[in-house]
Coordinates of C-alpha atoms in Angstrom, one line a residue:
M1 CA 143.9 78.5 115.4
A2 CA 140.2 79.3 114.8
Q3 CA 139.1 80.4 111.4
R4 CA 138.3 84.1 111.3
V5 CA 134.9 84.9 109.7
A6 CA 133.6 88.3 108.7
V7 CA 129.8 88.8 109.1
I8 CA 128.3 91.7 107.3
G9 CA 125.2 93.1 109.0
A10 CA 123.8 92.7 112.5
G11 CA 120.1 92.1 111.5
P12 CA 118.3 88.8 112.2
S13 CA 120.5 86.9 109.7
G14 CA 123.7 88.4 111.0
L15 CA 122.9 87.7 114.6
T16 CA 122.2 84.0 114.0
S17 CA 125.3 83.8 111.7
I18 CA 127.5 85.1 114.6
K19 CA 126.0 82.5 116.9
A20 CA 126.5 79.7 114.4
C21 CA 130.1 80.6 114.1
L22 CA 130.5 80.5 117.9
D23 CA 128.8 77.2 118.0
E24 CA 131.3 75.7 115.5
G25 CA 134.3 77.2 117.3
L26 CA 134.9 79.9 114.6
E27 CA 136.0 83.4 115.3
P28 CA 133.4 85.9 114.0
T29 CA 133.7 89.7 113.6
C30 CA 130.5 91.4 112.6
F31 CA 130.5 94.8 110.9
E32 CA 127.3 96.8 111.4
S33 CA 127.0 100.3 109.8
S34 CA 124.3 101.5 112.3
D35 CA 124.6 102.0 116.0
D36 CA 122.3 99.0 117.0
I37 CA 121.3 95.5 116.1
G38 CA 118.1 94.5 114.4
G39 CA 118.5 95.6 110.8
L40 CA 115.1 95.9 109.3
W41 CA 113.4 95.8 112.7
K42 CA 115.2 98.9 114.1
F43 CA 112.6 101.6 113.5
K44 CA 113.9 105.1 112.5
E45 CA 111.8 108.2 112.0
V46 CA 113.7 109.0 108.8
S47 CA 114.7 106.3 106.4
E48 CA 118.5 106.0 105.8
P49 CA 120.0 105.4 102.4
N50 CA 120.8 101.8 101.5
R51 CA 119.2 100.5 104.6
A52 CA 115.9 98.6 105.1
S53 CA 113.0 100.7 106.6
I54 CA 109.7 100.0 108.3
Y55 CA 106.7 102.1 109.3
R56 CA 105.7 103.0 112.8
S57 CA 102.7 100.7 113.2
L58 CA 104.3 97.6 111.6
T59 CA 103.3 94.3 113.2
I60 CA 104.8 91.1 111.9
N61 CA 102.4 88.8 110.0
I62 CA 104.0 85.6 111.1
W63 CA 103.1 83.8 114.4
K64 CA 105.8 84.1 117.0
E65 CA 106.3 80.4 117.3
M66 CA 107.0 80.1 113.6
M67 CA 109.5 83.1 113.6
C68 CA 111.7 82.5 116.6
Y69 CA 115.2 80.9 116.5
S70 CA 115.3 77.2 117.1
D71 CA 116.9 77.2 120.6
F72 CA 115.5 80.5 122.0
P73 CA 111.7 80.6 122.2
I74 CA 110.0 84.0 122.3
P75 CA 108.7 84.8 125.8
A76 CA 105.3 83.2 126.5
D77 CA 103.6 86.5 127.4
Y78 CA 104.6 88.2 124.2
P79 CA 101.7 88.6 121.7
N80 CA 101.3 86.0 119.0
Y81 CA 101.8 88.6 116.3
M82 CA 104.3 91.2 117.5
H83 CA 104.9 94.9 117.0
H84 CA 108.3 95.7 115.6
S85 CA 109.4 97.0 119.0
K86 CA 108.8 93.6 120.6
I87 CA 110.7 91.9 117.9
L88 CA 113.7 94.1 118.4
K89 CA 113.5 93.3 122.2
Y90 CA 113.6 89.6 121.3
F91 CA 116.7 90.1 119.2
R92 CA 118.4 92.0 122.0
M93 CA 117.5 89.2 124.5
Y94 CA 118.9 86.6 122.0
A95 CA 122.1 88.6 121.5
E96 CA 122.7 89.1 125.2
H97 CA 121.9 85.4 126.1
F98 CA 124.4 84.0 123.6
K99 CA 127.0 86.8 124.2
I100 CA 126.8 88.0 120.6
L101 CA 127.2 91.7 121.1
Q102 CA 130.9 91.6 121.9
H103 CA 131.6 90.3 118.4
I104 CA 129.9 93.3 116.7
R105 CA 131.7 96.5 115.6
F106 CA 129.0 99.1 115.3
Q107 CA 129.0 102.2 113.0
T108 CA 131.5 100.4 110.8
S109 CA 130.5 99.8 107.1
V110 CA 132.0 97.4 104.7
K111 CA 133.3 99.1 101.6
K112 CA 135.0 96.3 99.7
V113 CA 135.4 92.6 99.8
T114 CA 138.0 91.0 97.5
Q115 CA 139.8 87.7 97.1
R116 CA 143.4 87.6 98.1
L117 CA 146.0 86.7 95.5
D118 CA 146.4 83.2 97.0
F119 CA 142.6 82.7 97.2
S120 CA 142.7 79.4 95.2
R121 CA 144.9 77.9 97.9
T122 CA 143.7 79.7 101.1
G123 CA 140.2 80.9 100.3
Q124 CA 140.9 84.1 102.2
W125 CA 139.4 87.5 101.7
E126 CA 140.4 91.1 102.2
V127 CA 137.7 93.2 103.8
V128 CA 137.9 97.0 103.7
T129 CA 135.9 98.8 106.3
E130 CA 135.2 102.4 107.3
N131 CA 134.2 103.6 110.7
K132 CA 132.1 106.6 111.7
D133 CA 135.1 108.9 111.6
G134 CA 135.9 107.9 108.0
L135 CA 138.9 105.9 108.9
E136 CA 139.5 102.9 106.6
E137 CA 140.9 99.6 107.8
R138 CA 141.9 96.4 105.9
H139 CA 141.3 93.0 107.4
I140 CA 142.1 89.5 106.4
F141 CA 139.4 86.8 106.9
D142 CA 139.2 83.1 106.2
A143 CA 135.6 83.4 105.2
V144 CA 132.8 86.0 104.7
I145 CA 129.1 85.8 105.4
C146 CA 126.9 88.5 103.8
C147 CA 123.7 89.3 105.7
S148 CA 122.7 92.7 104.3
G149 CA 119.3 91.6 103.1
H150 CA 117.1 92.5 100.1
F151 CA 114.9 95.4 101.3
N152 CA 117.6 98.1 101.1
Y153 CA 117.1 99.5 97.6
P154 CA 113.5 100.7 96.7
N155 CA 112.3 99.8 93.3
L156 CA 110.6 103.0 91.9
P157 CA 109.9 102.4 88.2
L158 CA 108.6 105.9 87.3
K159 CA 109.1 105.2 83.6
D160 CA 106.3 102.7 83.8
F161 CA 103.9 105.4 84.8
P162 CA 103.4 107.9 82.0
G163 CA 102.8 111.5 83.0
I164 CA 104.4 111.2 86.5
E165 CA 106.4 114.3 85.7
T166 CA 103.1 116.2 85.4
F167 CA 101.8 115.0 88.8
E168 CA 100.9 118.0 91.0
G169 CA 100.9 116.2 94.3
K170 CA 103.6 114.3 96.3
Y171 CA 104.8 110.8 95.7
L172 CA 106.9 108.4 97.6
H173 CA 108.0 104.7 97.9
S174 CA 106.6 102.6 100.7
W175 CA 110.3 102.5 101.9
D176 CA 109.8 106.2 102.9
Y177 CA 106.4 105.7 104.6
K178 CA 106.4 106.0 108.4
G179 CA 102.7 106.7 109.2
P180 CA 99.5 108.3 107.9
E181 CA 100.2 111.8 109.2
D182 CA 100.4 113.3 105.7
M183 CA 97.2 111.6 104.6
H184 CA 94.7 113.5 106.7
G185 CA 91.8 114.6 104.5
K186 CA 93.8 113.7 101.4
R187 CA 93.0 111.6 98.3
V188 CA 95.6 108.9 98.1
V189 CA 96.6 106.3 95.5
V190 CA 98.6 103.3 96.6
I191 CA 100.2 101.3 93.8
G192 CA 100.8 97.6 94.6
I193 CA 98.9 95.1 96.6
G194 CA 101.7 93.3 98.5
N195 CA 101.7 93.2 102.3
S196 CA 103.1 96.8 102.5
G197 CA 100.6 98.2 100.0
G198 CA 97.7 96.6 101.8
D199 CA 98.9 97.8 105.2
I200 CA 99.4 101.4 104.0
A201 CA 96.1 101.5 102.2
V202 CA 94.3 100.3 105.4
E203 CA 96.1 102.6 107.7
G204 CA 95.8 105.6 105.4
S205 CA 92.0 105.0 104.9
R206 CA 91.4 105.8 108.6
V207 CA 92.3 109.4 108.1
A208 CA 92.3 110.1 104.3
E209 CA 89.3 111.4 102.4
Q210 CA 89.7 108.4 100.0
V211 CA 92.2 105.7 99.2
Y212 CA 92.5 104.0 95.9
L213 CA 94.5 100.7 95.8
S214 CA 95.8 100.0 92.3
T215 CA 96.8 96.4 91.4
R216 CA 98.1 95.1 88.2
S217 CA 97.1 91.4 88.8
G218 CA 95.1 91.2 92.0
A219 CA 95.8 89.0 95.0
W220 CA 94.5 86.3 97.2
V221 CA 94.1 87.9 100.7
I222 CA 94.2 85.7 103.8
R223 CA 93.6 86.5 107.4
Q224 CA 96.0 86.1 110.3
V225 CA 93.0 85.2 112.6
S226 CA 92.0 81.8 111.3
D227 CA 89.6 79.0 112.4
N228 CA 88.7 79.2 116.1
G229 CA 90.6 82.4 116.3
L230 CA 94.0 80.7 116.1
P231 CA 97.0 82.1 114.1
V232 CA 96.7 81.0 110.5
D233 CA 100.3 79.6 110.5
R234 CA 99.3 77.2 113.3
F235 CA 97.9 75.1 110.5
N236 CA 101.2 74.9 108.5
T237 CA 102.1 71.3 109.4
R238 CA 104.0 68.4 107.9
F239 CA 100.7 66.5 107.5
V240 CA 99.4 69.4 105.3
H241 CA 102.6 69.2 103.2
V242 CA 102.0 65.5 102.7
M243 CA 98.5 66.2 101.5
F244 CA 99.9 68.7 99.0
K245 CA 102.1 65.9 97.6
L246 CA 99.3 63.4 97.4
L247 CA 96.3 65.5 96.2
P248 CA 96.0 67.2 92.7
M249 CA 97.0 70.9 92.9
S250 CA 93.8 71.8 91.0
F251 CA 91.7 70.3 93.8
L252 CA 93.8 72.1 96.5
N253 CA 93.5 75.4 94.7
W254 CA 89.7 74.9 94.4
L255 CA 89.3 74.0 98.0
G256 CA 91.5 76.9 99.3
E257 CA 89.9 79.5 97.0
K258 CA 86.4 78.2 98.1
K259 CA 87.3 78.7 101.7
L260 CA 88.7 82.2 101.1
N261 CA 85.7 83.2 99.0
A262 CA 83.3 82.0 101.7
M263 CA 84.6 84.8 103.9
Y264 CA 84.7 87.5 101.1
D265 CA 84.2 86.8 97.4
H266 CA 87.4 88.0 95.8
A267 CA 85.7 88.7 92.5
V268 CA 83.0 90.8 94.1
Y269 CA 85.7 92.7 96.1
G270 CA 87.8 93.4 93.0
L271 CA 90.7 91.4 94.4
K272 CA 90.5 88.1 92.4
P273 CA 93.9 87.6 90.7
K274 CA 94.9 86.0 87.5
H275 CA 96.8 83.2 89.3
R276 CA 95.6 80.3 91.4
L277 CA 95.9 80.5 95.2
F278 CA 98.9 78.2 95.8
S279 CA 101.0 79.5 92.8
Q280 CA 102.1 82.6 94.6
I281 CA 102.5 83.7 98.2
P282 CA 99.2 85.4 99.3
V283 CA 98.7 88.8 100.9
I284 CA 98.1 88.7 104.6
N285 CA 95.7 91.4 105.8
D286 CA 92.7 91.0 108.2
D287 CA 91.5 94.6 107.8
L288 CA 91.5 95.2 104.0
P289 CA 88.2 93.4 103.2
F290 CA 86.3 95.6 105.7
K291 CA 87.9 98.7 104.3
I292 CA 86.8 97.7 100.9
L293 CA 83.3 96.9 102.2
S294 CA 83.0 100.3 103.9
G295 CA 84.2 102.1 100.8
S296 CA 87.2 103.7 102.4
V297 CA 89.5 101.7 100.1
L298 CA 88.5 101.4 96.4
V299 CA 90.3 98.6 94.5
K300 CA 91.4 99.7 91.0
P301 CA 93.3 98.1 88.1
N302 CA 96.8 99.1 87.0
L303 CA 97.6 102.7 86.6
K304 CA 97.5 103.8 82.9
E305 CA 98.7 107.4 83.1
I306 CA 98.8 110.6 85.2
R307 CA 97.4 113.9 84.1
G308 CA 98.3 116.6 86.6
S309 CA 96.3 115.7 89.7
T310 CA 94.2 113.0 87.9
V311 CA 95.2 109.4 87.9
V312 CA 93.7 107.3 85.1
F313 CA 93.4 103.5 85.4
D314 CA 93.5 100.8 82.7
D315 CA 89.7 100.4 82.7
G316 CA 89.2 104.1 81.8
S317 CA 88.1 105.1 85.3
A318 CA 90.0 108.0 87.1
A319 CA 90.8 109.3 90.5
E320 CA 90.7 113.1 90.5
N321 CA 92.4 115.7 92.8
V322 CA 94.9 113.1 94.0
D323 CA 97.2 114.5 96.6
L324 CA 99.6 111.6 97.2
I325 CA 100.8 108.5 95.4
V326 CA 102.5 105.7 97.4
F327 CA 104.5 103.2 95.3
A328 CA 104.5 99.9 97.1
T329 CA 106.5 98.4 94.1
G330 CA 109.0 96.3 95.9
Y331 CA 112.8 96.4 96.0
N332 CA 115.9 95.9 94.0
Y333 CA 118.9 94.1 95.5
D334 CA 122.6 94.6 95.4
F335 CA 125.8 93.7 97.1
P336 CA 127.9 96.7 96.2
Y337 CA 130.9 95.6 98.2
L338 CA 131.3 92.2 96.5
P339 CA 133.2 91.6 93.2
K340 CA 130.9 91.8 90.3
H341 CA 131.7 88.3 89.0
V342 CA 130.7 86.6 92.2
M343 CA 127.0 86.4 91.6
Y344 CA 124.9 86.0 88.4
K345 CA 121.9 88.3 88.6
S346 CA 118.9 88.6 86.3
G347 CA 115.9 90.6 87.5
H348 CA 114.8 89.1 90.8
R349 CA 116.7 85.9 90.2
V350 CA 120.2 85.0 91.4
G351 CA 122.7 82.2 90.9
L352 CA 123.5 80.7 94.3
Y353 CA 123.9 77.1 95.3
K354 CA 121.1 76.3 97.7
H355 CA 120.5 80.0 97.9
V356 CA 123.7 80.4 99.8
F357 CA 127.0 79.8 97.9
P358 CA 128.2 81.5 94.7
P359 CA 129.1 78.5 92.4
V360 CA 131.9 80.4 90.6
L361 CA 134.4 80.4 93.4
E362 CA 137.2 77.9 93.8
Q363 CA 136.8 77.8 97.5
P364 CA 133.4 77.9 99.3
T365 CA 134.4 80.6 101.7
L366 CA 131.8 83.3 100.7
A367 CA 128.1 82.8 101.7
I368 CA 125.0 84.8 101.4
V369 CA 122.6 84.3 104.4
G370 CA 119.0 85.5 104.6
F371 CA 118.6 86.3 100.9
I372 CA 115.4 84.3 100.2
H373 CA 111.7 84.8 100.2
S374 CA 109.2 82.1 101.2
D375 CA 105.9 81.2 102.8
G376 CA 107.6 81.2 106.2
S377 CA 109.7 83.4 108.4
I378 CA 113.2 84.5 107.4
M379 CA 114.6 84.0 111.0
P380 CA 114.6 80.2 111.2
Q381 CA 115.6 79.9 107.5
A382 CA 118.5 82.2 107.9
E383 CA 119.5 80.3 111.1
M384 CA 119.5 77.0 109.1
Q385 CA 121.5 78.6 106.4
A386 CA 124.0 79.9 108.9
R387 CA 124.3 76.4 110.5
F388 CA 124.9 74.9 107.1
V389 CA 127.4 77.6 106.1
T390 CA 129.5 77.3 109.2
R391 CA 129.6 73.5 108.9
V392 CA 130.9 74.0 105.4
F393 CA 133.5 76.5 106.5
K394 CA 134.7 74.1 109.2
G395 CA 134.8 71.2 106.8
E396 CA 132.1 69.2 108.6
A397 CA 129.7 69.5 105.7
S398 CA 130.7 69.4 102.0
L399 CA 129.3 70.8 98.8
Q400 CA 128.8 68.5 95.8
Q401 CA 132.0 68.3 93.7
S402 CA 130.1 69.5 90.7
Y403 CA 127.0 71.4 91.1
V404 CA 124.9 73.4 88.6
V405 CA 123.0 76.5 89.5
S406 CA 120.1 77.4 87.3
R407 CA 120.2 80.9 86.0
L408 CA 116.5 81.0 86.6
T409 CA 116.6 80.3 90.4
P410 CA 114.2 82.6 92.0
L411 CA 114.5 84.1 95.6
Q412 CA 111.3 82.2 96.5
V413 CA 111.4 78.8 98.2
D414 CA 109.0 76.5 100.0
F415 CA 109.6 76.8 103.7
L416 CA 109.5 73.1 104.7
E417 CA 111.2 71.7 101.7
Y418 CA 114.0 74.2 102.0
M419 CA 114.5 73.8 105.7
D420 CA 114.5 70.0 105.4
D421 CA 116.9 70.1 102.5
L422 CA 119.5 72.1 104.4
A423 CA 118.8 70.1 107.6
K424 CA 119.6 66.9 105.8
D425 CA 123.0 68.3 104.7
I426 CA 123.7 69.3 108.3
G427 CA 122.4 66.1 109.8
V428 CA 119.6 67.6 111.8
R429 CA 116.4 66.8 109.9
P430 CA 114.0 65.1 112.3
S431 CA 113.5 61.4 111.5
L432 CA 109.8 60.8 111.5
L433 CA 110.2 57.0 111.5
W434 CA 112.6 57.1 114.5
L435 CA 110.2 59.4 116.4
L436 CA 107.2 57.1 115.5
L437 CA 109.0 54.1 117.0
T438 CA 110.7 55.7 120.0
D439 CA 108.6 58.8 121.0
F440 CA 105.1 58.7 119.7
P441 CA 103.8 61.8 121.6
L442 CA 106.6 63.8 120.1
F443 CA 106.0 62.3 116.6
M444 CA 102.4 63.4 116.8
R445 CA 103.4 67.0 117.6
V446 CA 106.1 67.1 114.9
F447 CA 103.9 65.6 112.2
W448 CA 100.5 67.0 113.1
G449 CA 101.7 70.2 114.8
P450 CA 103.1 73.5 113.4
I451 CA 106.5 73.3 111.7
T452 CA 108.4 75.2 114.3
A453 CA 112.2 75.5 114.2
Y454 CA 112.6 73.5 117.4
Q455 CA 112.2 70.4 115.3
Y456 CA 115.7 70.9 114.0
R457 CA 117.3 70.8 117.4
L458 CA 116.0 67.4 118.4
M459 CA 119.0 65.4 117.0
G460 CA 122.3 65.8 115.3
P461 CA 124.9 68.6 115.5
G462 CA 123.7 71.5 117.7
K463 CA 121.1 69.3 119.4
W464 CA 119.4 71.3 122.2
D465 CA 118.1 69.6 125.3
G466 CA 115.2 72.0 125.5
A467 CA 113.8 71.3 122.0
R468 CA 111.4 68.5 123.0
R469 CA 109.9 70.7 125.8
A470 CA 109.7 73.7 123.5
I471 CA 107.6 71.7 121.1
F472 CA 105.3 70.3 123.8
T473 CA 104.7 73.8 125.2
Q474 CA 104.4 75.9 122.0
L475 CA 100.6 76.0 122.2
D476 CA 100.8 77.1 125.8
R477 CA 102.8 80.1 124.6
L478 CA 100.0 80.7 122.0
Y479 CA 97.3 80.9 124.6
Q480 CA 99.2 82.6 127.5
P481 CA 99.1 86.2 126.1
L482 CA 95.3 85.8 125.4
R483 CA 94.5 85.0 129.0
T484 CA 94.0 88.5 130.2
R485 CA 90.6 88.0 131.7
Q486 CA 89.2 85.0 133.6
V487 CA 86.1 83.5 131.9

């Protein structure tokens, strides 16, 4: 009899977890609290409590070839950087192609997940769900995969902003932002220079009287449109990673910062951060430098205090008659349905073996998928996690008998190192030596070309016959949507 697996959430991580279960002959049942798949990428005009939220104009900042699942390329005519509506269409195509939808129970939320009394022997879990009519059900599962993400609970640290109670205008978290409609003719302060803060400042500046972008530590800002007009992630290759191992990091930082500053001097633009380029994930924004150059966005240091409608910054300067403050201050995370003892949490750090398995359990039958942050797309990483998890559930892959999880493990990982690490455990990491000896044209594309997820379908469990062709045609799919006029 097939093992029954509960999958919580039908976003990108949940969809690939269902597929991984099916590939391994497991029996998945997915519980999704909304009425559709897509999770974060399902746009709604009004943000819903405890659910991820996006704004109307959001376009992904990762090249389509680097974000797709490993055995289902994004259509060639889709743009290289896709609007959220196109991404949702891709997820629907994926779900229909692999017959995933029939395993999802929509408008059903998970209220509680607890170990059964005989857990030490069976590894089984009791899952309590509630449907849209308020009817509770209890289910028994052999394993559970949590895919509820980490953009559900806005971090709004009002206590860090003295005088916020005196503010005479309106304030909101970027989680609530949908578009610039309320910014017409207004004076706006955006706090936080992450990707959301940069996007909102740029979009708001098109209609606002003035936008101030407040940053505590600054940021390195890179463009999506890179050399020769190609997507910047096109240059994320295994060869580049080898260079990062061989060359001194101080030299690489100097070289990278020199290239960025040749486009726009970060010190002159008020963007230069305290950290070096490769010590943190940079902000991706093609439009922000011009908005700074044109004066429609003014970069300011950290906010010191608020006095009525006046916002005072650390350097003593002030923005007067401010109408709106947008807090792009990130997110907290929680798994309210799980037992409290399952995961150690400290700030934005969490104790999970390989960012997947809680180490405190006697049986490895609970997994967290998609709960990471890296310099790459979450989709292929969540897919790799799901492939690893389902192999462990089935007994085809094993965890170390004694493993230690640092209490300081951050959510952030290096994309290639993490993918290769999990792929090695599954048995799907591409062998560069074997490719060099047996298929040199493919070796060239795997080593010198972009690190696309197709590489992890070339060999081993879950091998896909179309992987080699997908790698050879990935640049064709880059150029096709650009060929809209004969020249």
